[in-house]
Short mmCIF file of C-alpha atoms in Angstrom, two decimals:
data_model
loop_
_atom_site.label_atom_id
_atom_site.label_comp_id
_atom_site.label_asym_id
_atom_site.label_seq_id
_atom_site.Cartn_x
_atom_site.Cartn_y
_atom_site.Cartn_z
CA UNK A 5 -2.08 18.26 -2.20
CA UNK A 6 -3.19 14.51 -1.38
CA UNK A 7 -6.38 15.46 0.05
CA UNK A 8 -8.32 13.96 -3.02
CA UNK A 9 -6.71 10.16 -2.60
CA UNK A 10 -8.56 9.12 -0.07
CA UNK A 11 -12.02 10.13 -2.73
CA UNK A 12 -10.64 8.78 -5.55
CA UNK A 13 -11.86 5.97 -7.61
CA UNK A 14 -10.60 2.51 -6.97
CA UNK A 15 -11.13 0.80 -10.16
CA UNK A 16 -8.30 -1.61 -11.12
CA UNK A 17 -9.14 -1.35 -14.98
CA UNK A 18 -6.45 -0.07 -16.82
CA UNK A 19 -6.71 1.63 -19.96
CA UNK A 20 -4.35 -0.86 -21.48
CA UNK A 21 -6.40 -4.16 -20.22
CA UNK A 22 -9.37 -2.34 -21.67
CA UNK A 23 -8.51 -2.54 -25.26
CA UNK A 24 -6.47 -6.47 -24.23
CA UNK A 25 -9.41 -8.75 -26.59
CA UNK A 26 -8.41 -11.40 -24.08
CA UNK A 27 -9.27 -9.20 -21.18
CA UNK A 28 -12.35 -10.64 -19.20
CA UNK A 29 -14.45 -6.77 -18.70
CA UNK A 30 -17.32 -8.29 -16.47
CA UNK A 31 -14.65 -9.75 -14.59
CA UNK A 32 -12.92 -6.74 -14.07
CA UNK A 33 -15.55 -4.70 -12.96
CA UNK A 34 -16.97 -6.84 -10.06
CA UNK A 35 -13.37 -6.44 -8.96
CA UNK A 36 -13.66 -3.08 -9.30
CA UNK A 37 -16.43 -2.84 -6.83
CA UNK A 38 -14.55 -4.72 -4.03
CA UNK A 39 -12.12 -2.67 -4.95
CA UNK A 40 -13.82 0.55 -3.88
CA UNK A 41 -14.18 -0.49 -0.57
CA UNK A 42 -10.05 -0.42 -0.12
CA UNK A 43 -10.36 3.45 1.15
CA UNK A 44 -14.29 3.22 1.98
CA UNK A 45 -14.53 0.37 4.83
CA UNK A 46 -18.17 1.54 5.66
CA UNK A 47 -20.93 -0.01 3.78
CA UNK A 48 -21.22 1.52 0.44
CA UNK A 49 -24.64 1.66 -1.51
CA UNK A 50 -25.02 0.73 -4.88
CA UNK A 51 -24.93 4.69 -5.91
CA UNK A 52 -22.10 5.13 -3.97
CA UNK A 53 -20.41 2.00 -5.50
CA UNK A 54 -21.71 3.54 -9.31
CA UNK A 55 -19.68 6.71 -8.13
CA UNK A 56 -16.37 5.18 -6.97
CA UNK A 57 -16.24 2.95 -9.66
CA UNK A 58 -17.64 4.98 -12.89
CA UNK A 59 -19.92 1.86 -14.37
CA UNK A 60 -23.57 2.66 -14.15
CA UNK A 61 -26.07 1.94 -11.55
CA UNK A 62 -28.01 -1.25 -13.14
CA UNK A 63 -24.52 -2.70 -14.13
CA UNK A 64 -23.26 -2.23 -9.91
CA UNK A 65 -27.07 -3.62 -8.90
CA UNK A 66 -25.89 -6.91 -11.00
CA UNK A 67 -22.31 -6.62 -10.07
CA UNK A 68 -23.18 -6.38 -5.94
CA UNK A 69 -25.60 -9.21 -6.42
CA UNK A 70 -23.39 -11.65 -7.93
CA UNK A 71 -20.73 -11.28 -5.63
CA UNK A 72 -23.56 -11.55 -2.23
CA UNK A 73 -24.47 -14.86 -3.61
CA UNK A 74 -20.73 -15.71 -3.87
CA UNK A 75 -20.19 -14.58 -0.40
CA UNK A 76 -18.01 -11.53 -1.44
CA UNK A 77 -20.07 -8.97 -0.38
CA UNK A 78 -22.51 -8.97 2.71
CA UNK A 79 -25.83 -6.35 2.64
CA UNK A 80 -26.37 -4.15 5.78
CA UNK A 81 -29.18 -1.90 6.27
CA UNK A 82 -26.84 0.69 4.70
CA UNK A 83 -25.52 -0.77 1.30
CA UNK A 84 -22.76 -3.38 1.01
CA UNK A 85 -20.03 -4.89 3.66
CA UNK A 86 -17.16 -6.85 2.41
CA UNK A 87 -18.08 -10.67 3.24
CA UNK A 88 -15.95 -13.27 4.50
CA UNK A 89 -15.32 -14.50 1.08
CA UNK A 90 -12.88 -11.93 0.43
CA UNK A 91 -11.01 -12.93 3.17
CA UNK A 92 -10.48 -16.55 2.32
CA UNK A 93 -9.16 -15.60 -0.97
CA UNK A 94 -6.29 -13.85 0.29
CA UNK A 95 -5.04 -15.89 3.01
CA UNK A 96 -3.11 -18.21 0.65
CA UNK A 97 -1.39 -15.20 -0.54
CA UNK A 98 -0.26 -14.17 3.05
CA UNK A 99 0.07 -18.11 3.93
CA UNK A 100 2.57 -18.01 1.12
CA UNK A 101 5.17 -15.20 2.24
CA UNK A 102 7.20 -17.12 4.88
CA UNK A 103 8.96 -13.45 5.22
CA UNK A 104 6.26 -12.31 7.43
CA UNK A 105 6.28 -15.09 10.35
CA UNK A 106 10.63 -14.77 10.18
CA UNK A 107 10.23 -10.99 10.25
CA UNK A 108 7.72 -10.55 13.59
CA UNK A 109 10.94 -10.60 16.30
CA UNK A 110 13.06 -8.11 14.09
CA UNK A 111 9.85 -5.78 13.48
CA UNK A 112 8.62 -5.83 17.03
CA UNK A 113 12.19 -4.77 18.43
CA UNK A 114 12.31 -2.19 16.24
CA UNK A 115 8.74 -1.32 16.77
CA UNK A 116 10.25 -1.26 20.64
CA UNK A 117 12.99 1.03 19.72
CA UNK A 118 11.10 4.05 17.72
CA UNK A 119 7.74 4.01 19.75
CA UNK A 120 5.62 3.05 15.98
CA UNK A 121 4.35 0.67 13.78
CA UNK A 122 6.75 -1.96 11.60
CA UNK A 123 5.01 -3.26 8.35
CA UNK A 124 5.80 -5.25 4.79
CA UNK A 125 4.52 -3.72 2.14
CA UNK A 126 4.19 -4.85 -1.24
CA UNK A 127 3.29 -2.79 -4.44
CA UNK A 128 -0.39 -2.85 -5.65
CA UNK A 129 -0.32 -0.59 -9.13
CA UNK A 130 -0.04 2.65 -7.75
CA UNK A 131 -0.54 1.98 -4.36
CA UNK A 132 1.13 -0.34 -1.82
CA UNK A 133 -0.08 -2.53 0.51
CA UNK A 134 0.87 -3.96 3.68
CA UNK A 135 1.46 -7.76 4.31
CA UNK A 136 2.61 -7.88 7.79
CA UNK A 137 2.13 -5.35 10.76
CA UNK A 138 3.99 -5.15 14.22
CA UNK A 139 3.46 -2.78 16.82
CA UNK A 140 4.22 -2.67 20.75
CA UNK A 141 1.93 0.68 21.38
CA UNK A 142 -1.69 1.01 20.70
CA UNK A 143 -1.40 5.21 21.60
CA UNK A 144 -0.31 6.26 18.28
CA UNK A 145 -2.29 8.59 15.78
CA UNK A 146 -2.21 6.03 12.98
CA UNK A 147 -2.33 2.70 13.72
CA UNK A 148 -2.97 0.16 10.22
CA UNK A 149 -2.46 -3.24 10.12
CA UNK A 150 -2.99 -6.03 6.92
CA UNK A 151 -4.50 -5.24 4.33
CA UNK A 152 -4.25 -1.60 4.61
CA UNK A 153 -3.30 0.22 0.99
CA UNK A 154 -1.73 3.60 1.09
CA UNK A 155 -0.07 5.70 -2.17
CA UNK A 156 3.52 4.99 -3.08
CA UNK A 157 3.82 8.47 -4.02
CA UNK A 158 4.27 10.40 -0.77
CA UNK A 159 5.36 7.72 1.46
CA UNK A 160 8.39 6.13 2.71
CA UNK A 161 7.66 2.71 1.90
CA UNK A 162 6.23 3.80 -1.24
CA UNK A 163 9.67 5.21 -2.47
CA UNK A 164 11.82 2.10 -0.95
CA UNK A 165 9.93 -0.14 -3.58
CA UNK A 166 9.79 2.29 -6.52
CA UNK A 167 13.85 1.76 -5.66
CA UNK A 168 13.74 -2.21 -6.64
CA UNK A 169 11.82 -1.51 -9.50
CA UNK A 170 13.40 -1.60 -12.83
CA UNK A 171 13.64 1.72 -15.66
CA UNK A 172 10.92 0.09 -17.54
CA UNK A 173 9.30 -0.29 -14.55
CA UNK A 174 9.44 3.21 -13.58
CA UNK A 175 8.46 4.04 -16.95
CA UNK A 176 5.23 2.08 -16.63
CA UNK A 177 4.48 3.46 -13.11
CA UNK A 178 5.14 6.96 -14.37
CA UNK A 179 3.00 6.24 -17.16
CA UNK A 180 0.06 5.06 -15.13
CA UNK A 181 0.51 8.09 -12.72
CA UNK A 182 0.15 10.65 -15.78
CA UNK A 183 -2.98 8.78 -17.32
CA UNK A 184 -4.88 8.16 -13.43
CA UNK A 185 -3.45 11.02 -11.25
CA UNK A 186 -2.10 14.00 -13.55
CA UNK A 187 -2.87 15.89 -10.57
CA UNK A 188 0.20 13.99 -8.69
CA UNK A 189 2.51 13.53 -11.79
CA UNK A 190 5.16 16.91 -11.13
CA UNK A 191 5.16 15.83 -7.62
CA UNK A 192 5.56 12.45 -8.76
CA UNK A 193 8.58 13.34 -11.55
CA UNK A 194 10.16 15.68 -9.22
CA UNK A 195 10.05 13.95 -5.81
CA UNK A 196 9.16 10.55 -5.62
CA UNK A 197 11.48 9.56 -8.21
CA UNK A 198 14.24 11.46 -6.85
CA UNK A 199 13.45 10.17 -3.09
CA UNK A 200 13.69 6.56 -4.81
CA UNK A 201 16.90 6.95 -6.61
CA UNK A 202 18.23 8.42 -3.70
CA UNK A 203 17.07 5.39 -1.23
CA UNK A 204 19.32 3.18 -4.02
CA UNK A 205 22.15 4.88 -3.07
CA UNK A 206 21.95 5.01 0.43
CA UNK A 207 19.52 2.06 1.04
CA UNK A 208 16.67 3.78 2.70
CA UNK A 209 13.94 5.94 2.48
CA UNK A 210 11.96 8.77 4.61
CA UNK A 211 8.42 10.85 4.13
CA UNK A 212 8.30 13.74 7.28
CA UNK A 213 4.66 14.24 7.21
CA UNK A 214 4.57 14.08 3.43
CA UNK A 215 1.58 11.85 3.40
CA UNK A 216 0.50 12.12 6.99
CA UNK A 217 1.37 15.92 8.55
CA UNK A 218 1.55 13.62 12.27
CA UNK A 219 3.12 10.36 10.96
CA UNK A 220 7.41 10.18 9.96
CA UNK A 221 8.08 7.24 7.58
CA UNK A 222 11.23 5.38 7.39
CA UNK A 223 11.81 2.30 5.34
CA UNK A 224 14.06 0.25 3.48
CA UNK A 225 13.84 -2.50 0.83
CA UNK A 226 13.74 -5.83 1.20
CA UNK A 227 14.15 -7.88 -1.79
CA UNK A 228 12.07 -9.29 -4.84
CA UNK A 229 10.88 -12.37 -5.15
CA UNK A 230 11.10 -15.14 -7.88
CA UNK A 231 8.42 -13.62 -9.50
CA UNK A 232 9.21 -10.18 -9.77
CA UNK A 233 7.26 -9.10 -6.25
CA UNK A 234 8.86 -6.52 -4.68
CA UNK A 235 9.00 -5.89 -0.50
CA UNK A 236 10.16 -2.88 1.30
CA UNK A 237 10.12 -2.36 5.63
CA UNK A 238 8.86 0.73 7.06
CA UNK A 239 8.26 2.11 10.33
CA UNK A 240 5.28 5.04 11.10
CA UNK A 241 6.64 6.95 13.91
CA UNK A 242 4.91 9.81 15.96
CA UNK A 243 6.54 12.69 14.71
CA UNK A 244 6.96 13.80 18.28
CA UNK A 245 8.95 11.32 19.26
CA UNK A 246 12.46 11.96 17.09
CA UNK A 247 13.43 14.81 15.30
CA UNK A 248 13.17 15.30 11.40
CA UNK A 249 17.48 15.11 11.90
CA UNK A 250 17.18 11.75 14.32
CA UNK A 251 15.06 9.93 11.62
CA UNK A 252 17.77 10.69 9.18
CA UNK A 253 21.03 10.12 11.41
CA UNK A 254 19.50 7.37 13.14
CA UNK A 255 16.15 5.52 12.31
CA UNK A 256 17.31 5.52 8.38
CA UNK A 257 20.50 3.38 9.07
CA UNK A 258 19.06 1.39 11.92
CA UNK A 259 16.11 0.42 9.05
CA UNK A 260 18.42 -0.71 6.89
CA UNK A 261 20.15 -2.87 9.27
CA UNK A 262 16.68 -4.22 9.69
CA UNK A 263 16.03 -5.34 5.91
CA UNK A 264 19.11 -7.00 5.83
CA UNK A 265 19.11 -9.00 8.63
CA UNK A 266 15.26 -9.88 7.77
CA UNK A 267 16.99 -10.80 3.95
CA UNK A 268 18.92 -12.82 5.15
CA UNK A 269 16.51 -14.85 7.27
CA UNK A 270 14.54 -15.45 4.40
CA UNK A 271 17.75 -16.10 2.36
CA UNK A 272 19.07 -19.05 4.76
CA UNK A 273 15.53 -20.06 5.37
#
């Protein structure tokens, strides 16, 4: 069903910011085409770019231009590399979550425990994205680390932040996921929603092979921060190693026990 995500455009322009008179367009679009390279790490051409993206050719040629001279963008022999540039941008975003450096003992000895990969994940519009990665195995079929964005649709993690968002919230996301991904919205209505309320209830979420057919997710959330951000836990875990029944009975509660004890940390920090 999910085939088509990793294909799909990346543009960040919303139809709502479109028709915003405040809303810088040129802007937009040369974020656009970094964006594109989120689920496309190879170098991208300028066609390429054009097709991700959905602005014309001679508009990308300016776009990829601008952003080499600013150091966003580096040109290979086969299109356009992310440059360094985008790199030093972020990394007063990540310097700023003290969660991440408190978290690292807590996610590696659960990392330890189920044999997978412990991240933080916050929500990028309909996507998340993880903050912080921990693993103690290098021999698993999925292995992502910071940076990496994934849908919050058919994941675990996705579905343990859609639980700290608000109705309105909800209504926004469900909104967005109607006017960018009708393909996704039943699934989105009927499970995803559903798998969120229920993580409310019980405090944690699971995907078996929902979004990966070799990968079981199990998370939890975390909290949100001062200004609004929310952060969920998760775990990837072989799907060999435990049991559809064993992630419920027993990774789902030992998650949450996780996210609390990594709230509180930052709480008492």
């Amino acid at each position: 069903m999910f085939d088509h995500y990793s294909d799909m455009p990346a543009a960040l322009t919303t139809p709502e910011a479109q028709t915003d008179p405040s809303f810088a367009t040129t802007l937009a679009h040369g974020l656009d085409v970094l964006a594109a390279f989120r689920n496309n790490p190879g170098p991208l051409s300028n066609a390429e770019l054009a097709a991700h993206t959905g602005l014309s050719r001679p508009t990308v040629s300016r776009l990829t231009h601008t952003l080499t001279q600013l150091g966003y963008l580096n040109r290979s022999t086969k299109g356009f590399v992310l440059g360094l540039g985008v790199l030093a941008a972020a990394y007063p975003v990540l310097s700023a979550l003290k969660v991440r450096q408190l978290a690292r003992p807590l996610m590696r000895d659960f990392a330890a425990y189920a044999g997978g990969t412990v991240s933080i994940a916050m929500p990028f519009g309909l996507d998340f994205i993880y903050v912080e990665t921990v693993r103690t195995t290098e021999a698993a079929p999925h292995i992502p680390d910071v940076g990496f964005a994934g849908t919050l649709s058919t994941t675990a993690v996705g579905r343990a932040l859609l639980s700290l968002y608000t109705a309105e919230e909800i209504g926004s996301y469900v909104a967005r996921v109607k006017a960018e991904q009708p393909q996704d919205a039943d699934y989105v209505l009927k499970r995803t929603l559903a798998d969120a309320e229920l993580c409310r209830e019980r405090g944690f979420a699971v995907s078996l092979g929902e979004w990966r057919r070799e990968i079981f997710g199990v998370a939890a959330p975390l909290y949100r921060t001062p200004t609004g951000d929310c952060l969920a836990v998760n775990c990837g875990i072989p799907s060999f190693r435990f049991s559809a029944e064993q992630i419920e009975r027993e990774c789902g509660p030992r998650i949450l026990g996780l996210a609390r004890s990594i709230t509180s940390l930052v709480t008492n920090a």
